[in-house]
Coordinates of C-alpha atoms and ligand atoms in Angstrom, one line a residue:
X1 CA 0.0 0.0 0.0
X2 CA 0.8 3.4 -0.6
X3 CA 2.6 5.4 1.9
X4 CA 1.8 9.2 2.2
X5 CA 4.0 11.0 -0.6
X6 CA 7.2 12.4 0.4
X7 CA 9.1 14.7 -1.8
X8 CA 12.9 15.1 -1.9
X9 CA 13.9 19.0 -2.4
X10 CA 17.3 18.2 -2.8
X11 CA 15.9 15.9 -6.4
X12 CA 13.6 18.9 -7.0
X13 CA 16.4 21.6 -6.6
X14 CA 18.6 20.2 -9.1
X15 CA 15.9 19.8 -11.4
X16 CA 14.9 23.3 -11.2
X17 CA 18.8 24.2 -11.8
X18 CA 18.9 22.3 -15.0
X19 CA 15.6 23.7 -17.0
X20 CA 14.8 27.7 -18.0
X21 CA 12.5 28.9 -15.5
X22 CA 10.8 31.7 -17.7
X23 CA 9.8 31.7 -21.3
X24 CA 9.0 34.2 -24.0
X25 CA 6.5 34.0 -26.7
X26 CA 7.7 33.6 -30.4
X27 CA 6.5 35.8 -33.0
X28 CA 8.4 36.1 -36.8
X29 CA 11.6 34.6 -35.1
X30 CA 12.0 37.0 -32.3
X31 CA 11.3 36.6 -28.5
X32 CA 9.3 38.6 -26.3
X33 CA 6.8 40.1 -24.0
X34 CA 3.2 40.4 -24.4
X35 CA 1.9 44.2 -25.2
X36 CA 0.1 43.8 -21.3
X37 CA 3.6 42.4 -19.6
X38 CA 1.4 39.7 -18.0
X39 CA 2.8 36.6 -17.0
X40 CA 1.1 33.2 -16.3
X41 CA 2.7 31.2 -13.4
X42 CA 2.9 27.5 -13.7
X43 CA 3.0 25.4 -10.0
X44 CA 4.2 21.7 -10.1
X45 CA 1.4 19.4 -9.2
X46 CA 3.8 17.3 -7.3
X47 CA 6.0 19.8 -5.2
X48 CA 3.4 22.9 -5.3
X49 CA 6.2 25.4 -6.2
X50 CA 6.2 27.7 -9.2
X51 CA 8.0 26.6 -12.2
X52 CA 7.7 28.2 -14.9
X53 CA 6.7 31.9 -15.6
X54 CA 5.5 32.4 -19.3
X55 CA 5.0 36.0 -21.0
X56 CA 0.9 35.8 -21.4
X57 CA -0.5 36.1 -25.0
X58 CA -3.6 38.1 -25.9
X59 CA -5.6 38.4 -29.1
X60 CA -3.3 41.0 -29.9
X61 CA -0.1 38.5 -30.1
X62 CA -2.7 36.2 -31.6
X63 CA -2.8 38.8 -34.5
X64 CA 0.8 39.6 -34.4
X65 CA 1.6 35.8 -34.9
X66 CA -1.2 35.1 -37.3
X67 CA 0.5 38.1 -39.4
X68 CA 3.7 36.3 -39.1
X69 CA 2.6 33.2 -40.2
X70 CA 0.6 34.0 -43.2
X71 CA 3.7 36.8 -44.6
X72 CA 5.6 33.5 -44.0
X73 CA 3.7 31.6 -46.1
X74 CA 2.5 34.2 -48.9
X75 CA 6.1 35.7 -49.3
X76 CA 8.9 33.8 -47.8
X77 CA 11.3 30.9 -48.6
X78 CA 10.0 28.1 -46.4
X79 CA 7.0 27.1 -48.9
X80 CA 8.8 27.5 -51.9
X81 CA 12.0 25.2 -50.7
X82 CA 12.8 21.8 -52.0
X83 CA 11.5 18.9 -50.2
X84 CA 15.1 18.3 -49.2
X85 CA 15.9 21.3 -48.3
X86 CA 12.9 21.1 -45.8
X87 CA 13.6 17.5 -44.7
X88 CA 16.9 18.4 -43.6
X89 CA 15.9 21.3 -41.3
X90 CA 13.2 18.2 -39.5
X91 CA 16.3 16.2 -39.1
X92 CA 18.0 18.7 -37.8
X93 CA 15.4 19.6 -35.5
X94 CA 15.1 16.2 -34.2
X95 CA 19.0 16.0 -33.8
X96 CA 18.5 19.0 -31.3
X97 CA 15.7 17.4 -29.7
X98 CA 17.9 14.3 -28.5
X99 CA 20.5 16.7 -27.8
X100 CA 17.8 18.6 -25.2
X101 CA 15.8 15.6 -24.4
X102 CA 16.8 15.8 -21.0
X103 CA 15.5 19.1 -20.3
X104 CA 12.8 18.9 -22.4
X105 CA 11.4 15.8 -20.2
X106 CA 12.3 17.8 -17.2
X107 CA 9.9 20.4 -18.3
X108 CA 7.1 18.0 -19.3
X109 CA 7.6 16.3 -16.1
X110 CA 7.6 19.3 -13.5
X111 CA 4.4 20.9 -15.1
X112 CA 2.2 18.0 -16.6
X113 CA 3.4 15.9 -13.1
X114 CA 3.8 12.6 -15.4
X115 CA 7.4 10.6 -14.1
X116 CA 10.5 11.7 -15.3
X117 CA 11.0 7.7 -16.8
X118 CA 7.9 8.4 -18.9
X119 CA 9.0 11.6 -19.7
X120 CA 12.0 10.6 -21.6
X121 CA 9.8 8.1 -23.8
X122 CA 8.0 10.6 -24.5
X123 CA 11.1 12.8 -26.2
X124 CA 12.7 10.0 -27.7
X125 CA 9.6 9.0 -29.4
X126 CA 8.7 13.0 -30.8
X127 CA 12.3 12.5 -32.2
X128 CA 11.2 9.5 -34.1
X129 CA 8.1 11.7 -35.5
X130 CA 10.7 14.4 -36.2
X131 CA 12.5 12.1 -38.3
X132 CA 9.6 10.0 -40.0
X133 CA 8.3 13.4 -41.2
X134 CA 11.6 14.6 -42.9
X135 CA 11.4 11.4 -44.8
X136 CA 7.8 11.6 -45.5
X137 CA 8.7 15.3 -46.4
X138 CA 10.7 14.3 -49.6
X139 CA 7.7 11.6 -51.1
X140 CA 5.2 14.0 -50.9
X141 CA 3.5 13.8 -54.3
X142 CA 0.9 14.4 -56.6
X143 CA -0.6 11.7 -59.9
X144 CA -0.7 11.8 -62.8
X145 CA -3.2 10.6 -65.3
X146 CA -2.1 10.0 -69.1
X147 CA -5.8 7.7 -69.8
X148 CA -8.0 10.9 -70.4
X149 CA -7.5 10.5 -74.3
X150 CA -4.6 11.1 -76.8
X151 CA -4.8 15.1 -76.5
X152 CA -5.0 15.3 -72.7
X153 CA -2.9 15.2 -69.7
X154 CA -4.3 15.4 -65.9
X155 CA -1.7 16.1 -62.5
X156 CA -2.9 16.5 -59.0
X157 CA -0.4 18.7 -57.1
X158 CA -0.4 18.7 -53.7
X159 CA 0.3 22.4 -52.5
X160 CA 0.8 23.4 -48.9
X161 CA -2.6 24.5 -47.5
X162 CA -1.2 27.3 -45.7
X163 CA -1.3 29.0 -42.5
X164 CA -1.5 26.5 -39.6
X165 CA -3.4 26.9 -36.2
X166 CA -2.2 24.5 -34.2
X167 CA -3.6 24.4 -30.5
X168 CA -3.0 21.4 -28.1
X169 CA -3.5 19.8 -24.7
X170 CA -1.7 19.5 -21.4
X171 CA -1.4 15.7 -21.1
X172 CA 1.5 14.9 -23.4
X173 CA 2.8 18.7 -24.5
X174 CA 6.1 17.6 -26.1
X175 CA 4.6 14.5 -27.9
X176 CA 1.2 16.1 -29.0
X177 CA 2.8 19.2 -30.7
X178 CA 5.2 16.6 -32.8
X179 CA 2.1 14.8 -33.9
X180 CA 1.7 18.2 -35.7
X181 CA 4.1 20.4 -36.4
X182 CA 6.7 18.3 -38.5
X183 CA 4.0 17.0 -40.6
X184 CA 2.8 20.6 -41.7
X185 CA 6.3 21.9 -42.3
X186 CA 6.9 19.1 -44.1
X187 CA 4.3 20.0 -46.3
X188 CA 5.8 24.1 -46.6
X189 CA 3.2 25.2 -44.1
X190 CA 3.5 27.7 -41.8
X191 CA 2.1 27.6 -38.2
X192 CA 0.8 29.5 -35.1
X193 CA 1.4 27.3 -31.7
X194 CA -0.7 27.0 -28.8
X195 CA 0.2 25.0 -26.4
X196 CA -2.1 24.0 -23.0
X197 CA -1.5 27.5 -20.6
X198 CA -0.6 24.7 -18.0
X199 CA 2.4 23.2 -19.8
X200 CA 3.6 25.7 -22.3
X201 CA 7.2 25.5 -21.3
X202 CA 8.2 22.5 -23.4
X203 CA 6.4 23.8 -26.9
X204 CA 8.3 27.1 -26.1
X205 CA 11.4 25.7 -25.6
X206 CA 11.3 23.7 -29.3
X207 CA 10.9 27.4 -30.6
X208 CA 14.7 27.8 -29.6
X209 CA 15.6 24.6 -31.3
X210 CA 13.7 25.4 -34.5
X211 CA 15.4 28.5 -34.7
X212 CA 18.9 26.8 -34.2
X213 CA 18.1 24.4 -36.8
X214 CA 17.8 27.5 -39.4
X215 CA 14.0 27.5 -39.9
X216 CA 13.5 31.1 -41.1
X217 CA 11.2 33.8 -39.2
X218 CA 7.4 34.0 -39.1
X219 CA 7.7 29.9 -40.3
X220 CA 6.2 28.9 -36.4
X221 CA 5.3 31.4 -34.5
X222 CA 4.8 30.0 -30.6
X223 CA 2.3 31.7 -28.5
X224 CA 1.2 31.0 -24.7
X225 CA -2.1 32.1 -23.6
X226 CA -5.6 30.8 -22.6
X227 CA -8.3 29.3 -25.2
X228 CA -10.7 31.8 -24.5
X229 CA -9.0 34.8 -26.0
X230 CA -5.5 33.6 -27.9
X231 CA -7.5 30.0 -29.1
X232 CA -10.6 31.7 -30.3
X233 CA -8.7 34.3 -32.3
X234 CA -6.3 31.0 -34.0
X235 CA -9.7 29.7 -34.9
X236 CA -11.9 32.3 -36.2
X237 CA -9.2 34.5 -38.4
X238 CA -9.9 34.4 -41.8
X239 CA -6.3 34.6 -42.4
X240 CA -6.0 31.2 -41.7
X241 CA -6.3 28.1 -43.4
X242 CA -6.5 24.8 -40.9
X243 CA -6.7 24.2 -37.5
X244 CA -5.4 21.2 -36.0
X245 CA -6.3 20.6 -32.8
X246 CA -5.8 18.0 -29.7
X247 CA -8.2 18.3 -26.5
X248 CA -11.2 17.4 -24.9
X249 CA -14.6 17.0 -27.1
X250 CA -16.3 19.5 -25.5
X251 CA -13.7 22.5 -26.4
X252 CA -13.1 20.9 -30.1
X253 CA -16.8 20.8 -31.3
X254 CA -16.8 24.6 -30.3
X255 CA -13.8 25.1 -32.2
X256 CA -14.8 22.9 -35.1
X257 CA -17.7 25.8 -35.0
X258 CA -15.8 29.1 -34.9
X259 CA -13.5 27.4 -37.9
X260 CA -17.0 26.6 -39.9
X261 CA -17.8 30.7 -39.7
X262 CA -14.6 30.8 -42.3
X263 CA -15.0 27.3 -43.4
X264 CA -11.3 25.9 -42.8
X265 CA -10.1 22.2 -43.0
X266 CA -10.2 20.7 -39.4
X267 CA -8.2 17.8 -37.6
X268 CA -9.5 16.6 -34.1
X269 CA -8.2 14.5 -31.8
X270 CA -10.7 14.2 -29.4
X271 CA -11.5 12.4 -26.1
X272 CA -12.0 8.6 -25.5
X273 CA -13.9 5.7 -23.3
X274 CA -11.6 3.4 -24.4
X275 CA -12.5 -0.4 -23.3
X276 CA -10.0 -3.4 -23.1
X277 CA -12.1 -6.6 -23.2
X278 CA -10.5 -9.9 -22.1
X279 CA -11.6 -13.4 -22.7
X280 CA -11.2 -16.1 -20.6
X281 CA -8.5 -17.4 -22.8
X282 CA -5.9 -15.2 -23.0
X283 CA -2.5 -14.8 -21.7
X284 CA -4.0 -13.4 -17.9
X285 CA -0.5 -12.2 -16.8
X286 CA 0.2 -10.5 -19.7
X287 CA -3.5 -9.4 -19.8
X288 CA -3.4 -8.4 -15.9
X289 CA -0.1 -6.0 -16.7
X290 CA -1.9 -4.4 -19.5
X291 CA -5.1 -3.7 -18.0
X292 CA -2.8 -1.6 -15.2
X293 CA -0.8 -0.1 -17.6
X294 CA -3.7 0.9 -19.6
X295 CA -6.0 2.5 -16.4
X296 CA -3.0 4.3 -14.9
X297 CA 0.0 5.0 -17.6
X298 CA -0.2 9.1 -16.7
X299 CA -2.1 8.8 -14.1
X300 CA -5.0 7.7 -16.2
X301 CA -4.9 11.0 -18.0
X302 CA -4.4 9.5 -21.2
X303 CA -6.7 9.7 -24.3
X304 CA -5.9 6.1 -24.9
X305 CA -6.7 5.7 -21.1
X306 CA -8.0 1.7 -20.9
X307 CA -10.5 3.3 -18.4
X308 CA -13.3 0.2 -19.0
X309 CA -12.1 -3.3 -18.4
X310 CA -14.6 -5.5 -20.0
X311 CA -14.0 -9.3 -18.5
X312 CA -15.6 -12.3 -19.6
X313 CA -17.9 -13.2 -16.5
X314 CA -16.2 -16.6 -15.8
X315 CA -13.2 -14.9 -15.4
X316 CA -14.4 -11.8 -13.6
X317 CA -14.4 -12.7 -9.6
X318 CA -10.1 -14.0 -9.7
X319 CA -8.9 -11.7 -12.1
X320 CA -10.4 -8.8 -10.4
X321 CA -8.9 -10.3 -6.6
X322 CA -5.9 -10.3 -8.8
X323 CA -5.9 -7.0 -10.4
X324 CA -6.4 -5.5 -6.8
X325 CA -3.3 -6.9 -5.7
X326 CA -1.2 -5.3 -8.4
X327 CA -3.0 -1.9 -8.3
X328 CA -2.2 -1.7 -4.5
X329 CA 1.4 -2.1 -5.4
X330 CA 1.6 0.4 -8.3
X331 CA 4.0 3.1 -6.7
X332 CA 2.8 6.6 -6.7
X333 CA 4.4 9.3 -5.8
X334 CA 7.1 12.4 -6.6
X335 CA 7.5 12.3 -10.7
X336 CA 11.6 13.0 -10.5
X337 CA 11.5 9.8 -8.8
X338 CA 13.1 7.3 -11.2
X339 CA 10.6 4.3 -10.0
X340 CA 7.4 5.8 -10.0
X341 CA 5.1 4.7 -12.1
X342 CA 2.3 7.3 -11.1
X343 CA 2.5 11.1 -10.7
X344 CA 0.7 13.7 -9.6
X345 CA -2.5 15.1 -10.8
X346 CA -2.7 17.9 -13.1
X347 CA -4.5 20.3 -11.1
X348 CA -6.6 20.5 -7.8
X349 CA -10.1 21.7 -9.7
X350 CA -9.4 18.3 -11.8
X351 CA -8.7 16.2 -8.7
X352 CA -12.2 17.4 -7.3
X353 CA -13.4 16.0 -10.6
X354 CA -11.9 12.5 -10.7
X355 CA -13.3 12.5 -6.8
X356 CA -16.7 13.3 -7.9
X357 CA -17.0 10.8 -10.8
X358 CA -15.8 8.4 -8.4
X359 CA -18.9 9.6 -5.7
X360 CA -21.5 9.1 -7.9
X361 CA -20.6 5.9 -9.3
X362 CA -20.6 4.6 -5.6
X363 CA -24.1 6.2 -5.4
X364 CA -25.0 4.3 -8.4
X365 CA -24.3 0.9 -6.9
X366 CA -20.7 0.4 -8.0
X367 CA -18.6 -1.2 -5.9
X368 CA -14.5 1.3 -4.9
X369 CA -12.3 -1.6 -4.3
X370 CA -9.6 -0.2 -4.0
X371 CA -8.6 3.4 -3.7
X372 CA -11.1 5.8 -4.6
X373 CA -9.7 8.8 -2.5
X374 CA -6.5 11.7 -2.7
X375 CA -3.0 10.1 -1.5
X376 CA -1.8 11.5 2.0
X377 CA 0.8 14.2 0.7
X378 CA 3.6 16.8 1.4
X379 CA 2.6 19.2 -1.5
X380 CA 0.8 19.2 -4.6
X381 CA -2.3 16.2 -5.5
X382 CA -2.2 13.0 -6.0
X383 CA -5.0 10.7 -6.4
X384 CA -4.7 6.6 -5.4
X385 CA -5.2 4.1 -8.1
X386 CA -8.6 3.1 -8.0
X387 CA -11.2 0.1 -9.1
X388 CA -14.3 0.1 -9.3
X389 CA -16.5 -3.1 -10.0
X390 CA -19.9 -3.3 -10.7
X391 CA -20.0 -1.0 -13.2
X392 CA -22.7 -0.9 -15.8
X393 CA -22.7 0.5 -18.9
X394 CA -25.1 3.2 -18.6
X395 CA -23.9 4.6 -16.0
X396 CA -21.7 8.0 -16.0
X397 CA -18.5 6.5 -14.9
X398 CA -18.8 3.7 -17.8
X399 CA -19.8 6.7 -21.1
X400 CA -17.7 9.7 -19.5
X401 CA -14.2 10.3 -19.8
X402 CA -13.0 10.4 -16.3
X403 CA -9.1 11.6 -17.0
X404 CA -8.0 9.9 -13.8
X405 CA -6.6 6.8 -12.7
X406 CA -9.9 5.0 -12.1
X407 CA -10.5 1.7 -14.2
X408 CA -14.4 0.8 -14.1
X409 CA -14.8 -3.2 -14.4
X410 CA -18.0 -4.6 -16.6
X411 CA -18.1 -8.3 -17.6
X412 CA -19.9 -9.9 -20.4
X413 CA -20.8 -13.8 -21.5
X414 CA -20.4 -13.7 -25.2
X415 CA -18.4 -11.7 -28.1
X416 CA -21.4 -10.0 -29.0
X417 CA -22.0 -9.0 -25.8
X418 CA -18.4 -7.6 -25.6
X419 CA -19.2 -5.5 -28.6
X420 CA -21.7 -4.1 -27.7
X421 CA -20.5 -2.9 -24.6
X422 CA -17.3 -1.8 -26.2
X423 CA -19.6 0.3 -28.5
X424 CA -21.9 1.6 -26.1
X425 CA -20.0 4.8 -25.8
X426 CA -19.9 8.1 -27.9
X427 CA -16.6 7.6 -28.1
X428 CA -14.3 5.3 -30.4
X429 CA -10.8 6.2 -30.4
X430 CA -9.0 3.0 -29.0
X431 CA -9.4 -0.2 -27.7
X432 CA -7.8 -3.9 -26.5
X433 CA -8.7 -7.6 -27.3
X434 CA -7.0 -9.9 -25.2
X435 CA -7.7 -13.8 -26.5
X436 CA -5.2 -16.3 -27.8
X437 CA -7.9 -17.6 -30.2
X438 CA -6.9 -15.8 -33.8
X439 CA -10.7 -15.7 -34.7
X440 CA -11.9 -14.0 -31.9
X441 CA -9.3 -11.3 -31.9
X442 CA -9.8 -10.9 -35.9
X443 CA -14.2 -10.9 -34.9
X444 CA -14.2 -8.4 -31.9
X445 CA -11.8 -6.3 -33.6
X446 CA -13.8 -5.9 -36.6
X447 CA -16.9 -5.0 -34.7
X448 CA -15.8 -2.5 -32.2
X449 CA -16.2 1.1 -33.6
X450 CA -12.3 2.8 -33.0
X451 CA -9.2 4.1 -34.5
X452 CA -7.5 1.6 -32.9
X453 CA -7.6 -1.7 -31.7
X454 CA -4.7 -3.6 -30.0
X455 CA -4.8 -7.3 -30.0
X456 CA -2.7 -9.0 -27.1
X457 CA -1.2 -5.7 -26.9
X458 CA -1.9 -2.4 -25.6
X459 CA -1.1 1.6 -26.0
X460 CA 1.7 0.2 -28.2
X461 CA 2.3 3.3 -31.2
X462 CA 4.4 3.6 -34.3
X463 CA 5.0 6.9 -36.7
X464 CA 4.0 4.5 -39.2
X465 CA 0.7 3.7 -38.4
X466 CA -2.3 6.4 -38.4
X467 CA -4.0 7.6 -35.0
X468 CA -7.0 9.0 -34.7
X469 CA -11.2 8.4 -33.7
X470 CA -14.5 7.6 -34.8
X471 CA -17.4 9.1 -33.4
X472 CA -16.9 11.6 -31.3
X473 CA -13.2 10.9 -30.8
X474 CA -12.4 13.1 -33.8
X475 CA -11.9 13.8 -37.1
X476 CA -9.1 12.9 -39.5
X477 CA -5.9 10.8 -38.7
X478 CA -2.3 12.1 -37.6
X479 CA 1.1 9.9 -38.1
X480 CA 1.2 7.1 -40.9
X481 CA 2.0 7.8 -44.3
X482 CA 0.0 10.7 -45.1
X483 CA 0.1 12.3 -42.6
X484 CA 1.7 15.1 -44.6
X485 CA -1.0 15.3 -47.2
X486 CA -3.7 16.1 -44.9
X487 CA -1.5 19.7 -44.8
X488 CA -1.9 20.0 -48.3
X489 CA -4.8 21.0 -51.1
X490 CA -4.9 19.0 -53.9
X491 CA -4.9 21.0 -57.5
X492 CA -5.8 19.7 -60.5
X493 CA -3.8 21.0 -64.0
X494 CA -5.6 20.0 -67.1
X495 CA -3.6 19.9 -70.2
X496 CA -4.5 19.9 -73.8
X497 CA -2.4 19.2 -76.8
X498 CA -3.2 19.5 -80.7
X499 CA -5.5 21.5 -82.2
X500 CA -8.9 22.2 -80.3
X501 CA -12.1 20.5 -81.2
X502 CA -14.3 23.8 -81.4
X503 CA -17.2 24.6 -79.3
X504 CA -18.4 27.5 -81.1
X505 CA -19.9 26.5 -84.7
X506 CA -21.2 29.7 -87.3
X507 CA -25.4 30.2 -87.1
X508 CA -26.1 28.7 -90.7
X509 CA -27.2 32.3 -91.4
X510 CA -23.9 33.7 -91.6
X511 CA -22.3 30.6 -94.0
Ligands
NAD601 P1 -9.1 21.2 -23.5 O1 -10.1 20.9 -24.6 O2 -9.6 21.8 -22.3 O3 -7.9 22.2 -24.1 C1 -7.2 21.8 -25.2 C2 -6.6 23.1 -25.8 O4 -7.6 23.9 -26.3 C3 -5.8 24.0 -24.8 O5 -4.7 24.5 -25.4 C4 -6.8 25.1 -24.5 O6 -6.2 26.3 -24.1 C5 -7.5 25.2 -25.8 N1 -8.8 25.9 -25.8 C6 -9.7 26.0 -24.8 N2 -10.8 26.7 -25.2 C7 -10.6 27.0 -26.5 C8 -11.4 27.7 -27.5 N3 -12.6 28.2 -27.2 N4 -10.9 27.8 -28.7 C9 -9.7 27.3 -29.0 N5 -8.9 26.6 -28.2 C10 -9.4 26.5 -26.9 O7 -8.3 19.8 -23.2 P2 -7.3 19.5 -22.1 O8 -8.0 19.5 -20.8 O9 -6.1 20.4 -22.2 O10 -6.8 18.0 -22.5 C11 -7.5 16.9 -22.2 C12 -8.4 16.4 -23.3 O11 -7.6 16.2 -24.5 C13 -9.0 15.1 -23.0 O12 -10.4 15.1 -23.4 C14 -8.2 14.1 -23.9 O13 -8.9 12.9 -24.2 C15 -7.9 14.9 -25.1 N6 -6.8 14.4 -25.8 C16 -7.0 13.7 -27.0 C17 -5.9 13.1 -27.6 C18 -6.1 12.4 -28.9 O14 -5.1 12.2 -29.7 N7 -7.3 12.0 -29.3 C19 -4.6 13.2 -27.1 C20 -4.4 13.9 -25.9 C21 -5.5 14.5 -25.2

């Protein structure tokens, strides 16, 4: 069982010595202030000290960077570059990111509360994005059609679509932004940033690295401010083109309806519900690991969160009395600590949250097994790894996306069943099949309504393959091969050889 969190100040202390404590904004490849001076203050949800101080955006940098962006695009080199000329800046940038991974995971770590372990996965995995985009960067292409008849030629160009809004959440700050950027500079895009006002720090930092790897002024312009005033104006300008956005459903269907006033192209990545069902056939150990992982991997504050286990009803009563065992053992505590496996909570308003879903799912009949509660701590919040059983599907804790680290358990007799369950939510970005029967991972995988679905496997990711929802998970895919082409507007040139079969034939009058 968990002990009440201690923190080690001395562990904090040299963190703090090894990461910039204050951060300007980016605007046309210079650094500085808002026009107000105001600052916002990020506190560590662990350790409850301030660390980070970012210059505060308004609508007015909003313009300023919007400005940027599109003289960027309309005027300056970065669209009209060769593909390899681009790549090589995206390798470059991912060069510096390895060189800076360290500090960049410090940042993510301090302000998101996620471990410092997970952290550095994180890095090293935008690095890998960095570098699958600088090779997709050099395929990007059009067709060709030479069937449309002896005189005639066809070719689809792909041109950049243009100026980029590209706003994003606080969960994975580093790793979310990478999903983006590189993909839209690959395609000679240019971009205004937003990162989450709680975790800023990171997205600001890669500004500094972009600019050291020669990307030329106004090409990303990196602003830190709220949604209310800096994301509205990224999404309503008519100045630009498409927004690509990461964050809860709620915020990106009211974006998705500022960017129809202008009518831009939008990418979502949206919420999930995401169930992992397991049969009473599969691999349990490797089953029981995954079902943790999946409920608690950043503190449950995951998208991809595997926040319903679905568990074949024979199965149900041992695995659960096993899954309690390893829960109570999951270490939580202070994120620099190299062993945790479960940080802190992102802030106290969300704790309260996570609390309350919790609370009325026990006044719904469901059954806390274990945790349920805040963890005994020096400074900052922390919420215990909970369980709860009983759960049935209509209930709130079962449809809504909690954010926390609070699995809900559900059992079912057949596949269908297990489907329909699974489906039973407005969501569909991901979900697990654990069997070791080939049909029935090949039959519940095709039925189940999501981006995703791991078999025997679970929150595993590759640049290579695309990510994204159905339903109410999102719109549009990010990573896999064309991923840069969702950047882009497809032209179509026409040609005509020979002479020209007239349209216009003289009135018989005039003969
Ligand atoms: P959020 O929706 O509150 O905020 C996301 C971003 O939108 C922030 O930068 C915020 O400042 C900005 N924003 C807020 N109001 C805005 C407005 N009116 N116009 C434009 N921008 C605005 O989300 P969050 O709490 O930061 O992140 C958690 C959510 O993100 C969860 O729902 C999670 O599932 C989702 N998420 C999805 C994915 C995915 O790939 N599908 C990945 C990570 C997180």
């Amino acid at each position: 069982m968990n002990a009440p969190i201690k923190l080690d100040r001395s562990r904090l202390d040299a963190a703090l010595a090894r990461i910039p404590r204050t951060h300007e904004l980016l605007i046309d490849g210079r650094w500085g202030a808002g026009r107000g001076g105001e600052t916002i203050e990020r506190i560590s949800p662990a350790h409850g000290v301030t660390v980070s101080t970012y210059a505060r955006a308004s609508e007015h940098e909003a313009d300023l960077a919007i400005s940027a962006a599109r003289s960027a695009f309309d005027g300056g080199p970065w669209p009209r570059m060769t593909a390899a000329e681009r790549s090589k800046v995206l390798l470059d940038v991912a060069s510096l990111i390895e060189r800076d991974a360290e500090v960049i995971a410090l940042l993510d770590c301090l302000e998101s509360g996620k471990p410092i372990a997970q952290a550095r996965g994180e890095i090293a995995g935008a690095a890998d994005i960095w570098r699958y985009a600088a090779a997709l960067a050099r395929d990007l292409h059009g067709e060709s059609f030479s069937t449309l008849g002896p005189n005639k030629l066809g070719v689809v160009v792909r041109d950049p679509i243009g100026v980029v809004s590209i706003i994003t959440p606080w969960n994975f700050p580093f790793l979310i932004v990478s999903q983006k950027l590189p993909f839209a500079l690959a395609a000679g895009c240019t971009a205004v940033v937003k990162p989450s006002e709680l975790t800023s720090a990171s997205t600001l930092y890669l500004g500094k690295l972009l600019l050291e790897a020669g990307l030329p002024a106004g090409v990303v312009n990196i602003i830190a401010g709220t949604g209310a005033d800096v994301g509205a104006a990224m999404t309503s300008d008519p100045r630009v083109d498409m927004i690509s956005f990461t964050g809860s459903t709620r915020v990106g269907k009211s974006a998705m309806a500022t960017a129809a006033q202008t009518l831009k192209k939008v990418s979502m990545e949206l919420g999930g519900k995401n169930p992992q069902i397991v049969f009473a056939d599969a691999d349990l150990e490797a089953a029981l690991d995954a079902a943790v992982f999946g409920a608690y991997f950043n503190a449950g504050e995951c998208c991809n969160a595997g926040s319903r286990l679905i568990i074949q009803r024979p199965l149900a009563e041992r695995f659960v009395a096993d899954l309690q065992r390893k829960v109570r053992d999951v270490k939580v505590g202070d994120p620099l600590d190299e062993d945790v496996r479960v940080g802190a909570i992102v802030t106290p308003d969300h704790l309260e949250k996570i609390e309350g879903y919790v609370a009325e799912a026990r006044a719904a009949g469901a059954e806390v097994k274990v945790g349920g509660t805040r963890l005994e701590h020096e400074s900052g919040q922390f919420m215990a790894p909970t369980i709860v059983d009983g759960v049935q599907p209509q209930m709130t804790i079962a449809r809504e996306e909690v954010f926390g680290p609070v699995l809900s358990i559900l059992t079912f007799e057949t596949a269908d069943e297990a489907v329909a369950i699974a489906n039973s939510t407005d969501y569909g970005l991901s979900a697990g099949v654990w069997s070791q029967d080939f049909n029935t991972c090949l039959n519940v995988s095709r039925g189940i309504h999501a981006g995703t679905v791991w078999m025997n496997t679970f929150m595993d990711g590759a640049s290579e393959l695309p990510f994204g929802g159905y339903k109410q998970s999102g719109l549009g895919r990010e990573l896999g091969r064309r991923a840069v082409d969702d950047y882009t507007e497809e032209k179509t040139l026409h040609f005509h050889s020979g002479p020209r079969t007239a349209w216009w034939v003289p009135r018989p009058s005039e003969t």
